[in-house]
mmCIF file of C-alpha atoms in Angstrom:
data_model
loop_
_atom_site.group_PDB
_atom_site.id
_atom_site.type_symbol
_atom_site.label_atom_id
_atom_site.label_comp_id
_atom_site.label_asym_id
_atom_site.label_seq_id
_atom_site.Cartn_x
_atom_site.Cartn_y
_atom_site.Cartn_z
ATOM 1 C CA UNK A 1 36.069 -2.193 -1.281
ATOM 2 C CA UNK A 2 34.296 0.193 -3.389
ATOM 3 C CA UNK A 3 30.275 1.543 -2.235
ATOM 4 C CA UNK A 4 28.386 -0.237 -5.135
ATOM 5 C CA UNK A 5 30.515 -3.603 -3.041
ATOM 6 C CA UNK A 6 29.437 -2.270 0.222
ATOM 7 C CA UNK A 7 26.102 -1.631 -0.923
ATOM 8 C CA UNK A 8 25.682 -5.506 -2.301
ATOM 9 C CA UNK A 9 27.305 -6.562 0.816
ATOM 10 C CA UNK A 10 24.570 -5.429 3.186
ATOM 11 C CA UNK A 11 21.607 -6.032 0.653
ATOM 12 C CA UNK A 12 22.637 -9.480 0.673
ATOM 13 C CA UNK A 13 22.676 -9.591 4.873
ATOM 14 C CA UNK A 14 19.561 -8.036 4.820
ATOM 15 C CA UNK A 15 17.845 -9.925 3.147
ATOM 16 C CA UNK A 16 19.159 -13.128 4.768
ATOM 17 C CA UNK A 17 19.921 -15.092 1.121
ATOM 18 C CA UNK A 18 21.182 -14.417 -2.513
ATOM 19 C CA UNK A 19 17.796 -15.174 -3.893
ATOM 20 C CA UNK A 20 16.127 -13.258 -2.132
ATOM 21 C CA UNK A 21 18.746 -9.973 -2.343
ATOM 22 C CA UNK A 22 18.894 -10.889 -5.933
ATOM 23 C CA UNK A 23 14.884 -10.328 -5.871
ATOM 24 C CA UNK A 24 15.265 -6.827 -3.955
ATOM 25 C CA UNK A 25 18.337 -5.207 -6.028
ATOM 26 C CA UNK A 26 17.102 -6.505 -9.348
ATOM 27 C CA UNK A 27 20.689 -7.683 -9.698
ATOM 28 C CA UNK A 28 21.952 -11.774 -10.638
ATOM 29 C CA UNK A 29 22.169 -14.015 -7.636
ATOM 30 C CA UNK A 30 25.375 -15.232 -9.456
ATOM 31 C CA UNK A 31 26.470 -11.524 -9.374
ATOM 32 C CA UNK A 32 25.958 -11.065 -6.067
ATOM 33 C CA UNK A 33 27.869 -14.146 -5.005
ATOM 34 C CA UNK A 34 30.669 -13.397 -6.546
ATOM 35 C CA UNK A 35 31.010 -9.362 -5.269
ATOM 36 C CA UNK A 36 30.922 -11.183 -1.416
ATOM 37 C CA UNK A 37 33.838 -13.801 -2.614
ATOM 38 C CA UNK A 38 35.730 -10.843 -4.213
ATOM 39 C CA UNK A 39 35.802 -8.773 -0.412
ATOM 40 C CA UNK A 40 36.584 -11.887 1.611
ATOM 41 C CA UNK A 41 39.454 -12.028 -0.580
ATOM 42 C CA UNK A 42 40.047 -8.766 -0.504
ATOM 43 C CA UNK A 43 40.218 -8.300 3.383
ATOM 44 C CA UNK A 44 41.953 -12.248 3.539
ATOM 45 C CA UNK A 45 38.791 -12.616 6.065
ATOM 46 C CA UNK A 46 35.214 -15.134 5.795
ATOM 47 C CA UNK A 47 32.429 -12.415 6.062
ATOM 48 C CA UNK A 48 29.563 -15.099 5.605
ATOM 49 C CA UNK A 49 28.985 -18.574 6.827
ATOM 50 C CA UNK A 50 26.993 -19.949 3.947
ATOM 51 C CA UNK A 51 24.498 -23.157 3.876
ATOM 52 C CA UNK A 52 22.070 -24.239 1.148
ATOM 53 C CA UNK A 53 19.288 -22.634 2.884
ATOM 54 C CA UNK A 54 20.643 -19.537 4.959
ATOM 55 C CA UNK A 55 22.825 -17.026 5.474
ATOM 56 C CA UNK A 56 24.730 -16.175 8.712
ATOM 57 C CA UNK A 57 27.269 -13.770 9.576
ATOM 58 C CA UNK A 58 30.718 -14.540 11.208
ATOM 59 C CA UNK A 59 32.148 -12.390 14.035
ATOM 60 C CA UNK A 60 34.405 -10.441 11.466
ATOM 61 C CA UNK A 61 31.383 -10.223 8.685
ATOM 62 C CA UNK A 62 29.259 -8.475 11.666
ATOM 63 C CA UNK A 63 31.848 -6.003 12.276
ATOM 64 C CA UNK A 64 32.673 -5.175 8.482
ATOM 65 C CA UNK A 65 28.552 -5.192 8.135
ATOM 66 C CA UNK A 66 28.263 -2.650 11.269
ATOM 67 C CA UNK A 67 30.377 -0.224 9.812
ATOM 68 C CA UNK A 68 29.479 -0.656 6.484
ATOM 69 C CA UNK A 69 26.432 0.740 7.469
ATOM 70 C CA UNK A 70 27.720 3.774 9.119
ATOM 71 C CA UNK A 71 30.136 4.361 5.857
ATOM 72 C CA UNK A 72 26.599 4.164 3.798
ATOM 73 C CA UNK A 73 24.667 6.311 5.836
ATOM 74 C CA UNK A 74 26.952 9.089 5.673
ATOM 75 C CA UNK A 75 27.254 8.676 1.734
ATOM 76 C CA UNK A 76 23.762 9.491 2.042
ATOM 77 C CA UNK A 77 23.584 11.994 4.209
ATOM 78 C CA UNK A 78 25.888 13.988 2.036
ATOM 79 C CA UNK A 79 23.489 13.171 -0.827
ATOM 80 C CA UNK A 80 20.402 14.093 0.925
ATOM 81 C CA UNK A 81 22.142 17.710 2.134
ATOM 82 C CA UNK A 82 22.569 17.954 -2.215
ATOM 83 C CA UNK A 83 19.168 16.913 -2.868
ATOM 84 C CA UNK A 84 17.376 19.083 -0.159
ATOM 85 C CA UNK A 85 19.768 22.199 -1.217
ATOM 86 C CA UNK A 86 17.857 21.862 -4.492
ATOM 87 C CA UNK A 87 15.009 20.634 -3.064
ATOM 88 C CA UNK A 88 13.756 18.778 -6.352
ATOM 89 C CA UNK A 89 12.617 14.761 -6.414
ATOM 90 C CA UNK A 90 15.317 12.932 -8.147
ATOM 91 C CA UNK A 91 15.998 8.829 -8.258
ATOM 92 C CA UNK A 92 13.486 6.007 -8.579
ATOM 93 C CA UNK A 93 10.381 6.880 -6.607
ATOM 94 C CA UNK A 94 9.177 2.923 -5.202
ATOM 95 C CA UNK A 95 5.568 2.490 -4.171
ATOM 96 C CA UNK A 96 3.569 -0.774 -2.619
ATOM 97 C CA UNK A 97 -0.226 -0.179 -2.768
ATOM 98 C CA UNK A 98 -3.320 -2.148 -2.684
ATOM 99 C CA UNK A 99 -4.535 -3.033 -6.106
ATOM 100 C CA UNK A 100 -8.447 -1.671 -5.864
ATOM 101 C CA UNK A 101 -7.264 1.821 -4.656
ATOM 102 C CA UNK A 102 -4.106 1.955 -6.493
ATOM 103 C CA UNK A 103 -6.633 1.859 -9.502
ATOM 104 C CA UNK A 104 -8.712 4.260 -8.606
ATOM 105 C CA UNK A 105 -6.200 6.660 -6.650
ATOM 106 C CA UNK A 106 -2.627 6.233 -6.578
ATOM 107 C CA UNK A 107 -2.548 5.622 -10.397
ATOM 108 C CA UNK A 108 -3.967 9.140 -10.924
ATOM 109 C CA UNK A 109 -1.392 10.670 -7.776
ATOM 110 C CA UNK A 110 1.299 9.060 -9.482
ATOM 111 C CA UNK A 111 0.541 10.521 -13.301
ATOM 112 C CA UNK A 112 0.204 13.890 -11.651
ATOM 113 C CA UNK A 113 3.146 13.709 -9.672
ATOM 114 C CA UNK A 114 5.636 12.619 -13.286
ATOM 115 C CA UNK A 115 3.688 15.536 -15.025
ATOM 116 C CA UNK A 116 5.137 17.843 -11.985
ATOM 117 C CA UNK A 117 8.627 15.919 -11.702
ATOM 118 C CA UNK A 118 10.129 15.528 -14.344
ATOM 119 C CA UNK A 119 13.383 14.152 -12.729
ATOM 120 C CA UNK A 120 11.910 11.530 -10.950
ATOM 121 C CA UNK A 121 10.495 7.829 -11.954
ATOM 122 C CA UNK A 122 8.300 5.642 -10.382
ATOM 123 C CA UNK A 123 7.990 1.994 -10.048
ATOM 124 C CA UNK A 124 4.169 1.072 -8.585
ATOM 125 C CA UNK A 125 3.391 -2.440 -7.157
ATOM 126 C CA UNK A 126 -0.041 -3.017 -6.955
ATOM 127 C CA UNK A 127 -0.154 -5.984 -4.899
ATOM 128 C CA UNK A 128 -2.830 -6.799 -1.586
ATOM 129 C CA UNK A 129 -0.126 -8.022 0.128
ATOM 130 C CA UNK A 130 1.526 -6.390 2.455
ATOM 131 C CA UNK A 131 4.904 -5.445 1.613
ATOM 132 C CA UNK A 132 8.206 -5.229 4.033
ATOM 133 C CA UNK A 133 8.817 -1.937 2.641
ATOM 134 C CA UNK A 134 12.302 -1.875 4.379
ATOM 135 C CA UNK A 135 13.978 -5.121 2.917
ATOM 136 C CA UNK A 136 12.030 -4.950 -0.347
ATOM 137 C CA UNK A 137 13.500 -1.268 -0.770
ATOM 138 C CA UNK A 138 10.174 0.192 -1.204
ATOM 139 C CA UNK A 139 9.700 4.080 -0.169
ATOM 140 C CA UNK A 140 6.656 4.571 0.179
ATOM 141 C CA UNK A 141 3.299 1.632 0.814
ATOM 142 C CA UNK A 142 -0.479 3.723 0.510
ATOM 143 C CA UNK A 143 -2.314 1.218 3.341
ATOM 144 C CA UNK A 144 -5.773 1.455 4.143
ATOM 145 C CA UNK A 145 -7.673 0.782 7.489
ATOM 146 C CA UNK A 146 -5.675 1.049 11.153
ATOM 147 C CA UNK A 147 -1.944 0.158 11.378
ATOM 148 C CA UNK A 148 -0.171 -2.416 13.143
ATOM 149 C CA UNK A 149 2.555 -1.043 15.721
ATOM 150 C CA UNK A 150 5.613 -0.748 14.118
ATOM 151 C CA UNK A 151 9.238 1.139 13.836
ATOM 152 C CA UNK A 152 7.545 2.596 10.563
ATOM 153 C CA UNK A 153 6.401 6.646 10.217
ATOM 154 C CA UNK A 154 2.536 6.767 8.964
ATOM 155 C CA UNK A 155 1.251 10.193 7.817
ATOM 156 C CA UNK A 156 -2.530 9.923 6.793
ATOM 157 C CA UNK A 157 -3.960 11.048 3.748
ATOM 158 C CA UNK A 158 -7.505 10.986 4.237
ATOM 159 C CA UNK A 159 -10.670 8.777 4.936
ATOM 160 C CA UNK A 160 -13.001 6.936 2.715
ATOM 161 C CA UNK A 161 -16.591 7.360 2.966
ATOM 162 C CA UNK A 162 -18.875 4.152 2.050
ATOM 163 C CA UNK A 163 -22.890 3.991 1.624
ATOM 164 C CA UNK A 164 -25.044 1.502 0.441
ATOM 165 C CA UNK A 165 -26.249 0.839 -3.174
ATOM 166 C CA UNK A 166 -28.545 -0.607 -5.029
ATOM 167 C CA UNK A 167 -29.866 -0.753 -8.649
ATOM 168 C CA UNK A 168 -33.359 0.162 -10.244
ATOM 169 C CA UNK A 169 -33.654 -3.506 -11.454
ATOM 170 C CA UNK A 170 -33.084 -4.433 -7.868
ATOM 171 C CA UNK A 171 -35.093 -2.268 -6.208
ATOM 172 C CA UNK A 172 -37.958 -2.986 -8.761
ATOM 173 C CA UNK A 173 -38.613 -6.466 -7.659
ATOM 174 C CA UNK A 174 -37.833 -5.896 -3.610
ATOM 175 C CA UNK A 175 -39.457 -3.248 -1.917
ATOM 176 C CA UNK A 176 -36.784 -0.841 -0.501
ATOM 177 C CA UNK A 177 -37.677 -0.648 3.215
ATOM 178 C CA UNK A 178 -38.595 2.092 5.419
ATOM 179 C CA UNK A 179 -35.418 1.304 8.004
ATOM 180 C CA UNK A 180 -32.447 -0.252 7.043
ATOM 181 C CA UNK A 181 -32.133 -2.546 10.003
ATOM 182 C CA UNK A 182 -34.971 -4.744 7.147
ATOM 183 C CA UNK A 183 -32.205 -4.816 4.957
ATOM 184 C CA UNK A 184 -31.628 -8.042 6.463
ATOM 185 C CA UNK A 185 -34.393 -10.040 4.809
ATOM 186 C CA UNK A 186 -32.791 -8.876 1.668
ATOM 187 C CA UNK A 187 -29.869 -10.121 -0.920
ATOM 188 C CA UNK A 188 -26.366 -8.145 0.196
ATOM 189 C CA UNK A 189 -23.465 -8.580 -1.739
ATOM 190 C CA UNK A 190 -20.511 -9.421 0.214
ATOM 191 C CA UNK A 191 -17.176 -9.149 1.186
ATOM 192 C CA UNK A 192 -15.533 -12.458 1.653
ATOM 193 C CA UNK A 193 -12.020 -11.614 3.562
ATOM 194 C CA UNK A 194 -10.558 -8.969 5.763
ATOM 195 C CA UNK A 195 -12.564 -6.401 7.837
ATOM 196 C CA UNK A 196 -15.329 -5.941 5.289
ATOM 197 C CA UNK A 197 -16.326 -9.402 5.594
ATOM 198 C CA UNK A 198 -18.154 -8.016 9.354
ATOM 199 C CA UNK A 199 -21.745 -6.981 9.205
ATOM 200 C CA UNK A 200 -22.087 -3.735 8.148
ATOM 201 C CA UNK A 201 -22.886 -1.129 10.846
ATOM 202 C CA UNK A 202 -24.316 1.785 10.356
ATOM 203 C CA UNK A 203 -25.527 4.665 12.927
ATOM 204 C CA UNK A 204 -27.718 7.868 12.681
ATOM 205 C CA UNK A 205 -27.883 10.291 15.251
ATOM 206 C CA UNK A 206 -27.696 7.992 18.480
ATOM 207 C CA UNK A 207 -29.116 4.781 16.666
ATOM 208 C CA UNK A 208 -26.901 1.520 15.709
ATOM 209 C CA UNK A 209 -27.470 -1.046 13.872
ATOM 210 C CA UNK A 210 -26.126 -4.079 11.870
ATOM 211 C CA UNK A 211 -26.737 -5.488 8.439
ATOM 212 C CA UNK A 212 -26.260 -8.946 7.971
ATOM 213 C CA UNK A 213 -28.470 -9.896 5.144
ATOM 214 C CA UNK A 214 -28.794 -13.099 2.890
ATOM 215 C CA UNK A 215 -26.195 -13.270 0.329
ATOM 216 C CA UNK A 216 -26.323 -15.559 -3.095
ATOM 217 C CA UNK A 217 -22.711 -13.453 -3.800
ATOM 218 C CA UNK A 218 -19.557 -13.384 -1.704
ATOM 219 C CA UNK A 219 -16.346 -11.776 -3.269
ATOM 220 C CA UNK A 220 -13.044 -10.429 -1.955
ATOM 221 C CA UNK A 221 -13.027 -7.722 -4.799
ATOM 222 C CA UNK A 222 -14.400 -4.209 -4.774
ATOM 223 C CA UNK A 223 -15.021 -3.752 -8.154
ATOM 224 C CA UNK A 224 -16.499 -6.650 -8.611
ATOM 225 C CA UNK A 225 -19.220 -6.172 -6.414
ATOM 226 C CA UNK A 226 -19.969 -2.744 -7.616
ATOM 227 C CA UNK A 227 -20.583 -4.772 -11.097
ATOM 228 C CA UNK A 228 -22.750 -7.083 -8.964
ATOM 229 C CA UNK A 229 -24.927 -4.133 -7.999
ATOM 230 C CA UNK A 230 -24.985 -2.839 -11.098
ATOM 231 C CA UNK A 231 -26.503 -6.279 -12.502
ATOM 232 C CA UNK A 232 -28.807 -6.454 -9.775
ATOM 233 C CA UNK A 233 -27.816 -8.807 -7.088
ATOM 234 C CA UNK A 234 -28.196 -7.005 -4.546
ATOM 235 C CA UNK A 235 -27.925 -4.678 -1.947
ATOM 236 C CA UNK A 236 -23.777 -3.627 -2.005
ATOM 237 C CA UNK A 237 -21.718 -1.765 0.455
ATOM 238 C CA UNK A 238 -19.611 0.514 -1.435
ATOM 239 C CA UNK A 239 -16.773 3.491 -1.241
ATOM 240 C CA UNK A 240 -17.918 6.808 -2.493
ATOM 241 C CA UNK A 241 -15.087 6.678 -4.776
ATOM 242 C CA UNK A 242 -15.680 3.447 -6.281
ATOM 243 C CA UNK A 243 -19.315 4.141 -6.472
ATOM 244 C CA UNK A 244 -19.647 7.621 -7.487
ATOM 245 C CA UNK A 245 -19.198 6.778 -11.461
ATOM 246 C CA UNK A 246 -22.133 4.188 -11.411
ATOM 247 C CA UNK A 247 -23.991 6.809 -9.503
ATOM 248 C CA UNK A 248 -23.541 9.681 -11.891
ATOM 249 C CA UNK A 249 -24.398 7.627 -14.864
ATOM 250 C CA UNK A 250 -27.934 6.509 -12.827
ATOM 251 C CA UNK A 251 -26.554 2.334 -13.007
ATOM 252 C CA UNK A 252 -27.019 2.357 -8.856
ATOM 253 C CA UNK A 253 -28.555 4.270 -6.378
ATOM 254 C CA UNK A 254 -27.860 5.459 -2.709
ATOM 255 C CA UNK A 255 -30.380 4.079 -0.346
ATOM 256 C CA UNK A 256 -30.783 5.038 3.560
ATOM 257 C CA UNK A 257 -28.061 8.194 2.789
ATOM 258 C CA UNK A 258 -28.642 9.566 6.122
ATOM 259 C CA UNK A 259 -27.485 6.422 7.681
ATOM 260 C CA UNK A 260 -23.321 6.172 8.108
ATOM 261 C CA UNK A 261 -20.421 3.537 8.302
ATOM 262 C CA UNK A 262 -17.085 3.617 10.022
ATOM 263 C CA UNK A 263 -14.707 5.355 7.674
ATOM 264 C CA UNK A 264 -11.725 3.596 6.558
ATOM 265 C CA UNK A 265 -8.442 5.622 6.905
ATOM 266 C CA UNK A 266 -5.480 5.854 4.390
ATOM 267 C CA UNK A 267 -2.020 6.218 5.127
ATOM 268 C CA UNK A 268 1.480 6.671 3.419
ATOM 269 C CA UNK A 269 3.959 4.314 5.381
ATOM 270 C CA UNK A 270 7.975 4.914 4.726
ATOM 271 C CA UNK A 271 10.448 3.597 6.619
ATOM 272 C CA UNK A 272 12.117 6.851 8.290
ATOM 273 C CA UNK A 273 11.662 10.536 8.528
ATOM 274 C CA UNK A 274 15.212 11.289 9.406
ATOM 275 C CA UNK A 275 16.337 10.330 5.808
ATOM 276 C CA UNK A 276 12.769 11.146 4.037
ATOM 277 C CA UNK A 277 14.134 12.282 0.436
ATOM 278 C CA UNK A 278 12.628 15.296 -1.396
ATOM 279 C CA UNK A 279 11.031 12.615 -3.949
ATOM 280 C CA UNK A 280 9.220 10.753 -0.770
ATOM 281 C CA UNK A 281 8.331 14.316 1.036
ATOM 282 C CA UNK A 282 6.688 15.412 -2.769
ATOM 283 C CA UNK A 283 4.788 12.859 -3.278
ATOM 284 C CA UNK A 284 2.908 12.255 0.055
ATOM 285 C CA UNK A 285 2.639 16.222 0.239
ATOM 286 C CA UNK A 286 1.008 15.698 -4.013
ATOM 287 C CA UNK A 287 -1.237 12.152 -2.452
ATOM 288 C CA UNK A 288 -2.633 14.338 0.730
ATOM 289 C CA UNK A 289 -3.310 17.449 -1.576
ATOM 290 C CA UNK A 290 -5.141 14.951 -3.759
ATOM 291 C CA UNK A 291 -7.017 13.046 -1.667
ATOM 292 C CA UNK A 292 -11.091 13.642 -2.612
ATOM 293 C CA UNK A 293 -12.757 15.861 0.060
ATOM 294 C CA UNK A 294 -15.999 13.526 -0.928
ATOM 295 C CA UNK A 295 -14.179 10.405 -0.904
#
C-alpha cells in the first residue's frame, strides 16, 4: 500500500461514498473504486461493506482506516517541519467565501497574496453556502456574522460598518426626516433572507430604535440593492464597503450618519491550528493586514 492508496482510502471513508470522494479529490469515482479493490486484495481482507447508497466500514477496514491516519499525519508532520524551516506558502491554497464579499474583498486579498507568493495557487469558491471545510478539503472559509460552536479555529479579521443611503432622486420627491425613527413611513429596500431581513436598529448615544419601513423591493442580494438605491427606490441599508463607490461618485447619499448599526464581524475559519501550513498562516496574516480600517 503506497500513500497516494492510503490517501484515497480515507478520502473515500470520509466522505461516506465514491461520488461524493470523487467530488472532493477531483479524482474518477471509477478510479477510486478500483484503488479500494486493489488493497483488499492486497491485504486478502474486505475493508468496506458496500451498498448502492452507502458506505460502511468492516471491523478490519476500521483498523487499517485508524492507522492509516496516524501513518498520514506523520507524513505530514515531516512535511510541515520542511515547509515551516523555509517558512514560504507552497501547495494549492483552497478558499470557501461568500459571493458578495468575496467580490469586493477576498478577490482583491487573494490577487495580492499570488503577487507576494509566487509558489502558491489558489482555488476560490464563491458560494453562500456554507461549506464543510473539513470533508470538502477546503483550508480556509472567510464567514461573516457570529459563528456556530464548532471543533473549527476562527481568527477574526475585522468588522463591517453599515449606514443608510439614499439617492438625490429619492430624496427629491420624499422629504428626508428630521429623526430616523420616520423612516418608517418611507420606501426601504430590503433584505429578504438571513439576519438582514430584521428591522434595522440603529442607536445614538443612549437612544434605540427600529426601522421597519414600507418596502415595494425585497432582495437577498447586496449589490443589488445598492443598484436599487441608486435608481431611487428607496431608502437602503448598506456596508461602507459596498457603498463607498456610489458615495464617492455622488449616485447615493448617507442620511442620519450619526445614527449606528450592529457591526457584522468577519472571520477566517480552518480546520486546525496544530497543522496550520505556512500558505494558511500567510494568507489570514495578508486578509487581517488588509482588512479596511473604514470598512
Amino acid at each position: 500500500m503506497d500513500t497516494s492508496e492510503m490517501t484515497s482510502f480515507v478520502k473515500v471513508v470520509q466522505a461516506g461514498s465514491f461520488t461524493k470522494a470523487a467530488e472532493n479529490t477531483g479524482k474518477q469515482k471509477a478510479y477510486l473504486s478500483r484503488v479500494i479493490t486493489k488493497l483488499e486484495e492486497q491485504l486478502g481482507v474486505r475493508l468496506l461493506d458496500r451498498t448502492t447508497r452507502s458506505l460502511s466500514l468492516t471491523e478490519l477496514g476500521r483498523e487499517v482506516y485508524e492507522r492509516s491516519l496516524k501513518v498520514l499525519e506523520g507524513i505530514e508532520d515531516i512535511e510541515l517541519t520542511a515547509q515551516r524551516a523555509l517558512g514560504e506558502p507552497s501547495g494549492t491554497l483552497k478558499i470557501s467565501c461568500g459571493t458578495e464579499f468575496g467580490m469586493i474583498a477576498v478577490s482583491n486579498w487573494i490577487m495580492g497574496y499570488l503577487d507576494k507568493y509566487k509558489g502558491v495557487k489558489v482555488e476560490a469558491d464563491y458560494t453562500n453556502r456554507v461549506a464543510d471545510i473539513v470533508h470538502e478539503g477546503v483550508d480556509i472559509a472567510i464567514r461573516l456574522g457570529e459563528l456556530s460552536d464548532s471543533n473549527l479555529v476562527a481568527k477574526k479579521l475585522g468588522e463591517l460598518k453599515y449606514g443608510l443611503y439614499a439617492a438625490q432622486s429619492y430624496l427629491a420627491t420624499h422629504t428626508l426626516p428630521a429623526h430616523p425613527v420616520w423612516l418608517n413611513q418611507h420606501q426601504v429596500i430590503k433584505f429578504s433572507g438571513g439576519s438582514h431581513s430584521k428591522p434595522w436598529s440603529l442607536q445614538k448615544d443612549k437612544e434605540k430604535i427600529e426601522i421597519t419601513g414600507d418596502s415595494k423591493l425585497k432582495v437577498n442580494n447586496v449589490f443589488v440593492a445598492r443598484d436599487a438605491c441608486i435608481n431611487g427606490f428607496g431608502v437602503a441599508k448598506l456596508p461602507t464597503i459596498i457603498a463607498e463607490p456610489a458615495l464617492k461618485s455622488g449616485q447615493i447619499v448617507q442620511i442620519f450618519e450619526d445614527w449606528e448599526g450592529p457591526r457584522t464581524p468577519a472571520y477566517a475559519v480552518y480546520p486546525s491550528s496544530r497543522y496550520m501550513t505556512p500558505k494558511v498562516r500567510k494568507f489570514i496574516d495578508h486578509a487581517a493586514e488588509n482588512f479596511g480600517s473604514n470598512w
